[in-house]
XYZ file of C-alpha atoms in Angstrom:
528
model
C -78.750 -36.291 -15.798
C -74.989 -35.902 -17.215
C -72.370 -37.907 -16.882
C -68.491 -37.307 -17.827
C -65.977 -39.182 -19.610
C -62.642 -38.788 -20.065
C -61.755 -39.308 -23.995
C -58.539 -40.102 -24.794
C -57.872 -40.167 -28.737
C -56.128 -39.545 -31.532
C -57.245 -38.905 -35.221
C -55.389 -39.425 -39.070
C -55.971 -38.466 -42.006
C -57.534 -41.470 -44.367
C -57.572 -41.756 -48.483
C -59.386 -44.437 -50.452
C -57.315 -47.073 -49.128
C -59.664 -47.593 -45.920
C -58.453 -48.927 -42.069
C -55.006 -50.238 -42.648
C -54.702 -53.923 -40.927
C -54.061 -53.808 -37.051
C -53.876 -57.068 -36.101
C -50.018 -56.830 -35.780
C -50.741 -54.371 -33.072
C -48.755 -55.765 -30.005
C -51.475 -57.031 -27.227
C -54.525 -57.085 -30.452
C -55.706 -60.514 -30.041
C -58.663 -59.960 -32.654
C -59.951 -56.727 -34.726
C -63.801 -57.527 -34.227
C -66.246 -55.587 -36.923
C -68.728 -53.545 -35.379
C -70.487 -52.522 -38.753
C -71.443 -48.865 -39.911
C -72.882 -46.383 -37.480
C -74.527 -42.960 -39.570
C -74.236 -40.085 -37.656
C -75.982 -36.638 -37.663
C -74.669 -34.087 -35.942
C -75.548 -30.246 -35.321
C -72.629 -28.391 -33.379
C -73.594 -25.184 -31.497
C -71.422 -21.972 -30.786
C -72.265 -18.577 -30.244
C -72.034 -16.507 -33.572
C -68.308 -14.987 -33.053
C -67.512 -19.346 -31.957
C -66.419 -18.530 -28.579
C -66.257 -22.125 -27.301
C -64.153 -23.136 -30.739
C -61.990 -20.808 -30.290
C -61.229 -22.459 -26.504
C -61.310 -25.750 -28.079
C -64.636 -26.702 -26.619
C -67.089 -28.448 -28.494
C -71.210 -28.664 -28.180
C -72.831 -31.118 -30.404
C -76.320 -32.643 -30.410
C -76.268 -36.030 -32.281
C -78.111 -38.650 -33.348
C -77.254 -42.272 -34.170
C -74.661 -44.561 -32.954
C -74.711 -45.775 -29.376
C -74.507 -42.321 -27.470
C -76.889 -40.525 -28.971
C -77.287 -37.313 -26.887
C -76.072 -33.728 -26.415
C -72.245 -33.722 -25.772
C -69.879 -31.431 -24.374
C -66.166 -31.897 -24.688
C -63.929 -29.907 -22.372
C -60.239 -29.950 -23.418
C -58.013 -31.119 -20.657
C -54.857 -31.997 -22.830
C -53.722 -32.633 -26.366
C -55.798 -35.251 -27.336
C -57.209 -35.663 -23.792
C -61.006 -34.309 -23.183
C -63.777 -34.873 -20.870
C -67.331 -35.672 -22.722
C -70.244 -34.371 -20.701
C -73.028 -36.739 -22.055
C -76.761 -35.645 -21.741
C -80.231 -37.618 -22.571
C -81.174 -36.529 -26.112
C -83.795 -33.256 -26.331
C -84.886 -30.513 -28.574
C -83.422 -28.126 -26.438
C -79.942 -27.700 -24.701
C -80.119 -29.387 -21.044
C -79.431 -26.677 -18.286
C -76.288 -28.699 -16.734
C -74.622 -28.406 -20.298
C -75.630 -24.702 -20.582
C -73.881 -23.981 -17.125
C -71.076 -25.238 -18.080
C -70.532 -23.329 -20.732
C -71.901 -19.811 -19.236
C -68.893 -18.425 -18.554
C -68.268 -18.057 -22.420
C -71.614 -17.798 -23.529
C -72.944 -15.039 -21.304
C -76.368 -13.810 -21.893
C -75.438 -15.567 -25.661
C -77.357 -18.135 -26.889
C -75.408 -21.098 -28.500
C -76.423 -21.456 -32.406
C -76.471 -23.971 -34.894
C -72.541 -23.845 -36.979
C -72.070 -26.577 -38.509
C -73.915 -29.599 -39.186
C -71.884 -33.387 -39.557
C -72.998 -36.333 -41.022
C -70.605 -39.364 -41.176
C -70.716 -42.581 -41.803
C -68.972 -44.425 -39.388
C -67.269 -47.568 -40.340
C -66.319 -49.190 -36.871
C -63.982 -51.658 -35.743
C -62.844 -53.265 -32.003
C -59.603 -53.763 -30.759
C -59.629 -56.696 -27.577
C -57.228 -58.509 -26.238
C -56.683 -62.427 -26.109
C -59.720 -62.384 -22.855
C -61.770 -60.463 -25.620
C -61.698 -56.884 -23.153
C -61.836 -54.032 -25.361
C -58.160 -51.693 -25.874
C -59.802 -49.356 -28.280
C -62.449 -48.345 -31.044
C -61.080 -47.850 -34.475
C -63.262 -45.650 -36.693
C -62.827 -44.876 -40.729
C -65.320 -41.956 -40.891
C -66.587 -39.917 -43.857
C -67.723 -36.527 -43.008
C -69.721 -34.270 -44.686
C -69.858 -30.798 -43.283
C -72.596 -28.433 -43.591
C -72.250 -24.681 -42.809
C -75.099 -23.456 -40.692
C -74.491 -19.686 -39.866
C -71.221 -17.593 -40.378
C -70.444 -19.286 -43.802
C -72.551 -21.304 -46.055
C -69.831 -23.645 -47.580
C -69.792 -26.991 -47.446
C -66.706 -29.767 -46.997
C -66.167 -33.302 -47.052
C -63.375 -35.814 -46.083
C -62.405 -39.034 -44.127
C -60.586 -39.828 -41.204
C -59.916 -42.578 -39.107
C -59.968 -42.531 -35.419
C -58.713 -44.192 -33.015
C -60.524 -44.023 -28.818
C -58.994 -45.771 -26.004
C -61.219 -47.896 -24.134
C -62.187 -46.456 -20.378
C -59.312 -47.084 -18.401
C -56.682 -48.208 -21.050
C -53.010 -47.181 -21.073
C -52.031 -44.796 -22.996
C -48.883 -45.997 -24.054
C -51.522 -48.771 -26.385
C -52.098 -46.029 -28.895
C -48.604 -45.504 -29.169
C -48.463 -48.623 -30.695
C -51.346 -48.152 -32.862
C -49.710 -45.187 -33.896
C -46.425 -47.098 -35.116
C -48.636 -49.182 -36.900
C -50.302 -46.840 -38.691
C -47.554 -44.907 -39.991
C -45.882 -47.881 -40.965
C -49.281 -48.064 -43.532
C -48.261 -44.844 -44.662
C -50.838 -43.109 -42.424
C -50.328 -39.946 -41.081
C -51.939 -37.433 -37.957
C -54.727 -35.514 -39.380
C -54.247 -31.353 -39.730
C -57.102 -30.783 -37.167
C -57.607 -30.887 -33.763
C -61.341 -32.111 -34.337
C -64.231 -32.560 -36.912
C -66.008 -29.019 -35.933
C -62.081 -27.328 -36.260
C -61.820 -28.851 -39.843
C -65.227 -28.001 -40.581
C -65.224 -24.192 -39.661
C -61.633 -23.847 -41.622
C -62.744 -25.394 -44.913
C -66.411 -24.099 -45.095
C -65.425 -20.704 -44.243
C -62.626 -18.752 -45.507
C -62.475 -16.334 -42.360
C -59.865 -17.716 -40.161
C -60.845 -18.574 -36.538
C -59.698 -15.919 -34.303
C -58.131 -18.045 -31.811
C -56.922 -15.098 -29.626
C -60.036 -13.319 -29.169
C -61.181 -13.171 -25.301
C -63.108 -16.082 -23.874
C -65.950 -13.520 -23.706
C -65.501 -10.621 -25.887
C -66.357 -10.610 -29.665
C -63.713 -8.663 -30.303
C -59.885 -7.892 -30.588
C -58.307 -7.013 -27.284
C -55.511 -4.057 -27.562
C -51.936 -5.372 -27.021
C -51.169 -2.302 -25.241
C -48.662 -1.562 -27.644
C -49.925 0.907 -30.198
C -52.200 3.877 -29.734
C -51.934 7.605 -28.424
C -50.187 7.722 -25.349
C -50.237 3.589 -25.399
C -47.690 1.221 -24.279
C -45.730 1.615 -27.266
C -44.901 5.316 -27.617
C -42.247 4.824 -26.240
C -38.734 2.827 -25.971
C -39.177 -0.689 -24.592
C -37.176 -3.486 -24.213
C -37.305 -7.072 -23.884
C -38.594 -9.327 -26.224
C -39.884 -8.437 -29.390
C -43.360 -8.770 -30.391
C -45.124 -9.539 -33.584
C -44.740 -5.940 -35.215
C -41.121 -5.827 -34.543
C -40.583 -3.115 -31.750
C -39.908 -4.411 -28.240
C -42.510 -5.427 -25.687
C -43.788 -2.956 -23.416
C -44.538 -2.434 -19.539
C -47.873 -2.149 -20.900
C -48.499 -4.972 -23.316
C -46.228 -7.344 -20.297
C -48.971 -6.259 -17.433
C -52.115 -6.957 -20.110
C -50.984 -10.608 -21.393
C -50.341 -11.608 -17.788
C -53.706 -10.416 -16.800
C -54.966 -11.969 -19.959
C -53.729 -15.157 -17.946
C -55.761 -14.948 -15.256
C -59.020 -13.989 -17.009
C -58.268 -17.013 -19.154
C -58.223 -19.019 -16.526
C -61.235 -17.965 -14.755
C -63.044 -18.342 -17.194
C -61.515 -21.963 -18.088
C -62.054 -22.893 -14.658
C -65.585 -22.553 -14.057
C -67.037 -25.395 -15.432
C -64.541 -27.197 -13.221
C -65.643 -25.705 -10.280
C -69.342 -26.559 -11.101
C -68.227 -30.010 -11.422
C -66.451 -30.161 -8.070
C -62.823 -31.128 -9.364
C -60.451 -31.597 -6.876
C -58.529 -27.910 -6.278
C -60.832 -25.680 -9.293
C -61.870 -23.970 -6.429
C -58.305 -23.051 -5.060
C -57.080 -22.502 -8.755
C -60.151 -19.714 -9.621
C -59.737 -17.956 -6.595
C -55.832 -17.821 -7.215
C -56.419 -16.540 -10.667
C -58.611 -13.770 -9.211
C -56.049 -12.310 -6.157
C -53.534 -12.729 -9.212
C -55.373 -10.281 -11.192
C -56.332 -8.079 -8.055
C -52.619 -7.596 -7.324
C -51.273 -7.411 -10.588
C -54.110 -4.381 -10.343
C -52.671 -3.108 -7.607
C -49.046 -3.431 -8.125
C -48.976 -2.420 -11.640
C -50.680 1.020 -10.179
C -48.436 2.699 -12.370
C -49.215 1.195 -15.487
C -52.780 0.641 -15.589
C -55.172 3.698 -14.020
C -56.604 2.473 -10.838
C -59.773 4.517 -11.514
C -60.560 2.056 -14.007
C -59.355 -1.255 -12.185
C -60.495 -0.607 -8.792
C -64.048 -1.217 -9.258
C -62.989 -4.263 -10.895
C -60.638 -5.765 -8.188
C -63.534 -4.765 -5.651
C -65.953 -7.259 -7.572
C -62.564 -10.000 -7.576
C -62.690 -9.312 -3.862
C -65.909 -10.438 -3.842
C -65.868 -13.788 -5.974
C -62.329 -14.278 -4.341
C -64.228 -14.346 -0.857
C -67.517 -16.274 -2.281
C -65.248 -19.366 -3.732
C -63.301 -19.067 -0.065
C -66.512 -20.217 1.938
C -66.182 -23.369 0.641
C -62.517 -23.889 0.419
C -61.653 -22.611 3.681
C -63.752 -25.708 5.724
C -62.548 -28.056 3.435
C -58.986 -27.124 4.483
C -60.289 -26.485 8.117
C -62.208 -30.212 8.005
C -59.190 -31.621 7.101
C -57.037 -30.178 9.449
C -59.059 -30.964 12.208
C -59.788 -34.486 11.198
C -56.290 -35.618 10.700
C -55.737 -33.547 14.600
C -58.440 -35.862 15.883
C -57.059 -39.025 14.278
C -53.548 -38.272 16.087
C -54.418 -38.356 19.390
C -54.606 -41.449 21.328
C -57.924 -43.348 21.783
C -57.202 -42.024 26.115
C -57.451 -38.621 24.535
C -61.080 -38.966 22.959
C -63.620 -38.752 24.961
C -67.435 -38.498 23.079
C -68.801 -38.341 19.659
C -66.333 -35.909 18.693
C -65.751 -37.405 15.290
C -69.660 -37.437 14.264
C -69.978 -34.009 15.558
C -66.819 -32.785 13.085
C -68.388 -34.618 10.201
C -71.936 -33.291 11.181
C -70.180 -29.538 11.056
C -69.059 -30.351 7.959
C -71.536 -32.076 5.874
C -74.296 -29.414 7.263
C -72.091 -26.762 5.836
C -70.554 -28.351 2.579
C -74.032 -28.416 1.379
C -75.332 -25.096 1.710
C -72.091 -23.456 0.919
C -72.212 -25.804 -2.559
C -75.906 -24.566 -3.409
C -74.279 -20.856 -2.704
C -71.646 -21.106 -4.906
C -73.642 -22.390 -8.065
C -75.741 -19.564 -7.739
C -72.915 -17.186 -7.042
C -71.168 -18.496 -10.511
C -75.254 -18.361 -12.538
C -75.551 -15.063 -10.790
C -75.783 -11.111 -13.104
C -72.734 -9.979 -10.564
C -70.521 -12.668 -11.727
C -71.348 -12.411 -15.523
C -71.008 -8.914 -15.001
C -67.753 -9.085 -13.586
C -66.374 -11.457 -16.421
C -67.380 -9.033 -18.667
C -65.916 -5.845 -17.204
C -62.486 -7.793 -17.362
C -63.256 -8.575 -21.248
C -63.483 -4.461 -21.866
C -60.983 -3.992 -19.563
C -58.503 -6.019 -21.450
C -60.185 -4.367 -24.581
C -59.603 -1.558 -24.055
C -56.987 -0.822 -21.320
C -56.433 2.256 -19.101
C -52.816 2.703 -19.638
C -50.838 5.299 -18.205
C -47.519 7.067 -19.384
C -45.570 3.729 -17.676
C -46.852 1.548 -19.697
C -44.526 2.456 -22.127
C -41.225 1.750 -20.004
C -39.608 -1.114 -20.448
C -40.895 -4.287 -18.511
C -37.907 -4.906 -16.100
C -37.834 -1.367 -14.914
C -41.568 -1.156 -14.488
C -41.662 -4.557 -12.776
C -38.343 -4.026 -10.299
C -40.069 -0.595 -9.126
C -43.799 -2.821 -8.187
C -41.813 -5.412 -6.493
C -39.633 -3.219 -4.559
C -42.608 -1.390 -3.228
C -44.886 -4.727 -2.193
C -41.709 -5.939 -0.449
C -41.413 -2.361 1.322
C -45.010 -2.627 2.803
C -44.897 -6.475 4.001
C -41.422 -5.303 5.890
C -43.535 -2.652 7.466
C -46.654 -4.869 8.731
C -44.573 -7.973 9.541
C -41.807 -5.948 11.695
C -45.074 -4.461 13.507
C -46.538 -7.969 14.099
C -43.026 -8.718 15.323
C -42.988 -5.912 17.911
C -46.950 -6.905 19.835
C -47.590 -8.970 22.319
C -48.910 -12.256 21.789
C -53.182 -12.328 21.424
C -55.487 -10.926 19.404
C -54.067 -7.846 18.609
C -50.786 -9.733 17.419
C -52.931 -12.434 15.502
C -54.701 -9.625 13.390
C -51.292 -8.173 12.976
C -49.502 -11.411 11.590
C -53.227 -12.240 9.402
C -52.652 -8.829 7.519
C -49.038 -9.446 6.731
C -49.825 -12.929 5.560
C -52.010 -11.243 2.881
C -49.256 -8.756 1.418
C -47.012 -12.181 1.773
C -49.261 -13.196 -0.867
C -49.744 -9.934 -3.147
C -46.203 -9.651 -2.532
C -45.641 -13.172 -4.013
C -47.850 -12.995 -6.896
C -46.430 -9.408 -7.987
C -43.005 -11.221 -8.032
C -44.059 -14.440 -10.109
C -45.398 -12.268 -12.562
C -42.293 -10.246 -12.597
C -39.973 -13.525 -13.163
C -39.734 -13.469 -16.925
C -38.995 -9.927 -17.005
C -36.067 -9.919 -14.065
C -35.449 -13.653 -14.469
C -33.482 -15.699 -11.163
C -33.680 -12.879 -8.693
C -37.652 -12.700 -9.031
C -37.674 -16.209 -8.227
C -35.047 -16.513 -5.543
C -37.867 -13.580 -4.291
C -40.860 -15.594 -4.784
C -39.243 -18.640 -2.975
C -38.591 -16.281 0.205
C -41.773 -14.404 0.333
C -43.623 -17.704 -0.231
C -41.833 -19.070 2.764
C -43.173 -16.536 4.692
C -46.437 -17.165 3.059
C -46.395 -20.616 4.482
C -45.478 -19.755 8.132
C -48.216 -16.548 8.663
C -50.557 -19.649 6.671
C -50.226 -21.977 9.561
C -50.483 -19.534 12.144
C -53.725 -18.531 10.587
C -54.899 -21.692 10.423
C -54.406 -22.325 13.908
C -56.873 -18.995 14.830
C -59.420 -20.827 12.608
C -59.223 -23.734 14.016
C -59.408 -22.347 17.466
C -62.335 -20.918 17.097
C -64.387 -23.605 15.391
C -63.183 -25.548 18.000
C -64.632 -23.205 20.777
C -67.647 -23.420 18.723
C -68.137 -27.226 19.052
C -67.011 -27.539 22.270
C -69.622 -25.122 23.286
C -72.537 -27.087 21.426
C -71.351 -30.465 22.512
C -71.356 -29.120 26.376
C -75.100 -27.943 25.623
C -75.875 -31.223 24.026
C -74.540 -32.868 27.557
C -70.850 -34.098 25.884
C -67.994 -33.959 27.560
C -66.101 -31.084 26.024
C -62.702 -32.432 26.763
C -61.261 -33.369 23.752
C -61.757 -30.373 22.294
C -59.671 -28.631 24.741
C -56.899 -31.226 23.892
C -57.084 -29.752 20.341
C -57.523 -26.712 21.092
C -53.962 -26.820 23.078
C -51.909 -28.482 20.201
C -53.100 -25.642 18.347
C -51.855 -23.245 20.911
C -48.764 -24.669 20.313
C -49.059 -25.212 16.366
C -49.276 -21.290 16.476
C -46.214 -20.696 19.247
C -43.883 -22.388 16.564
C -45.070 -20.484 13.670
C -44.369 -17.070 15.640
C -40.769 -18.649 16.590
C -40.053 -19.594 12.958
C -40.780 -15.822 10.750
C -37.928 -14.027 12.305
C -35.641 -16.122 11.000
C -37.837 -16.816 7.665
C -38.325 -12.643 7.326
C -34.740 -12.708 6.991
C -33.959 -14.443 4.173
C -36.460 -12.313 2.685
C -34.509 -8.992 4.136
C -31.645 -10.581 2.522
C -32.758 -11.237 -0.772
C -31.354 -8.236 -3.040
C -32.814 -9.710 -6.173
C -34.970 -6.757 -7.203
């Protein structure tokens, strides 16, 4: 079974001089000796190192006290989590989930094999609790495949113990610069390694699936940089594109589906939310960017981001619903409750969290879902620009955003005009969901046109908000009509739920009163 922790450490480079003293470290009661670990090490990537290039390492190792097959997610500078597994001669399946979303149908590979000797030291306070492991470790760096080179050097780290303050290695830090020692170059061992034992650089921009160079959209016949842009200027000197602005924002969101999959497979609080943002990102930035990229091409993609988009919502939807519904029941007064209607709530929702989990796993191991990662890789790849790709971004960008806000004026005026039911409910659902394309086409378009794109997003998402709680209210509605009608065939009383089912009546009432005047700010924003 694995089990995560969160590493928090920081690494210098060492000489022959060894572990400066550190017990003038403010709150170091003792530096304890912990004697010298040898480690062996094999690191595994997939041959064009698709996980270094993210920053992600997968070791198997031997010696020391965590012995095991490790997988270190980056979280922040210096900041990862460790997914720890039993030692085996094979790679254990929950490690090679985690990393499927890079790998593919790849098979990670031997790289690089490490061997250090680690020369260990512990830092405890005056009660003897540990602050943090000190390490002075030489390395000696085999290439495996991809370069056959060999490196060696030492380094000293330094690992704050689970739970510690950060602000400790700050004064570590001070310490060791006073001793004349400095941050090491590299990020990691395995970075080092693969710099000095190969002389190919590591492509660090190369898609989190592809092998290969994706097109900037800026050279190329008929590409995004035929003709005259303007804007910022990119690497080659002429000004960015329509074209190569649309590609690195959709660049974005593939990154960060990608990234965000092994958090979802973990269950971290809001991965799900985040991935399915990333994908209605990159289906409107499909379909507002019409001009730019061909829709023959994209729509076949944004179909299967429909799909994932509505898998990862199964989940995510009851949660919000369960909690919605739970805090509604813990409002009303004890008078007001009348049954079991909290165990039947958490009943609904345990019986459904866990089937809805086991779906979503196998939606995320499934061929569709690889499949669809990999249609964005060629997509980015090699993109289907059209002749406005080569306008300049503002332009392009100013023209999308006009024409979202043009068709969520049309649907929410018509929600406006019905009734109040069904009819108007469906009305007001379908403009929330341009509220949203509508906001995402104008985020994306806020470092081309600046304040007035996000004066724009701050309206629209206003909107967003109001249309959200209405919705939520039809939800909730009818899950409540749902369990009142099994708890009245179970022989409950039924009343309660007709209490909540009123308040949300009413919850919906004062979201219809409040868009006319939100819609307006919106009609009055001339930012675009």
């Amino acid at each position: 079974m694995a089990e995560t922790k969160r590493e928090i450490e920081r690494k210098y480079a060492a000489d022959d001089s060894g572990l400066p003293d550190l017990t003038g470290v403010a709150g170091v009661a003792a530096v304890l000796d912990q004697g010298v670990a040898e480690l062996d090490a094999t690191y595994y990537d997939t041959p064009d190192l698709r996980l270094a290039a993210a920053s992600i390492t997968l070791r198997r190792r031997t010696g020391g006290s965590d012995a095991g097959w490790h997988l270190k997610l980056p979280v922040s500078p210096g900041v990862r989590d460790e997914i720890r597994a039993p030692l085996s001669g094979t790679l254990p399946p929950a490690l090679a989930a985690l990393v499927r979303s890079r790998v593919r149908d790849g098979e990670p590979v031997p790289v690089v094999r490490l061997r250090s000797a680690r020369d260990v030291r512990h830092l405890v306070d005056a009660d003897g609790a540990l602050l943090a492991e000190v390490s002075l470790d030489t390395v000696r760096a085999e290439r495996l495949s991809g370069g056959s080179g060999t490196a060696q050097w030492t380094e000293i780290e330094v690992e704050l113990a689970d739970g510690g303050d950060p602000a400790f290695l700050d004064r570590v830090d001070k310490r060791l610069r006073k001793a004349g020692v400095r941050p090491a170059k590299s990020p990691s061992k395995l970075a080092r390694a693969l710099a000095e034992t190969d002389p190919g650089p590591l492509d660090a921009g190369a898609g989190a699936g592809s092998a290969g160079k994706e097109s900037s959209g800026t050279e190329g016949p008929g590409g995004a940089g035929s003709g005259k842009g303007g804007g910022k200027k990119g690497s080659s000197g002429g000004h960015v594109t329509a074209g190569a602005y649309v590609l690195a924002y959709l660049r974005e969101q593939r990154d960060a589906i990608v990234a965000l999959d092994p958090a979802v497979r973990q269950e971290v609080p809001d991965a799900v939310h985040s991935m399915r943002v990333a994908t209605r990102r990159t289906r409107s930035a499909f379909r507002s960017y019409a001009k730019v990229l061909d829709r023959a091409v994209t729509d076949p993609v944004g179909a299967e981001l429909k799909w994932l988009a509505g898998e990862l919502g199964v989940d995510r939807d009851r949660e919000v619903l369960t909690a919605h519904l739970t805090a509604a029941l813990d409002d009303l007064p004890a008078t007001l409750v009348a049954g079991p209607v909290h165990d039947r709530l958490h009943s609904w929702a345990r019986e459904r969290h866990g089937g809805s989990r086991r779906h979503l796993i196998g939606v995320l191991d499934s061929r569709r879902y690889l499949n669809l990662l990999d249609a964005l890789d060629a997509l980015l790849a090699d993109p289907p620009l059209r002749r406005a790709a080569a306008a300049k971004p503002a332009k392009v960008a100013a023209k999308a955003v006009r024409k979202d806000v043009r068709k969520l004026s049309v649907l929410v005026e018509q929600a406006l005009w019905l009734p109040p039911g069904q009819e108007r409910d469906v009305a007001l659902h379908e403009a929330r969901k341009r509220a949203k394309r509508t906001r995402y086409a104008a985020e994306a378009a806020e470092p081309a046109l600046g304040a007035p794109a996000r004066k724009l997003v701050k309206s629209v998402k206003s909107v967003q908000k109001v249309l959200g709680e209405h919705q939520d209210s039809v939800m909730a509605r009818t899950t409540l009509g749902e369990l009142a009608a099994v708890a009245h065939a179970a022989g409950e009383s039924a009343f309660t739920y007709g209490v909540l089912y009123g308040r949300e009546e009413h919850r919906a009432a004062l979201s219809e009163a409040a868009l006319p005047e939100r819609w307006e700010k919106v009609r009055r924003t001339t930012a675009v």
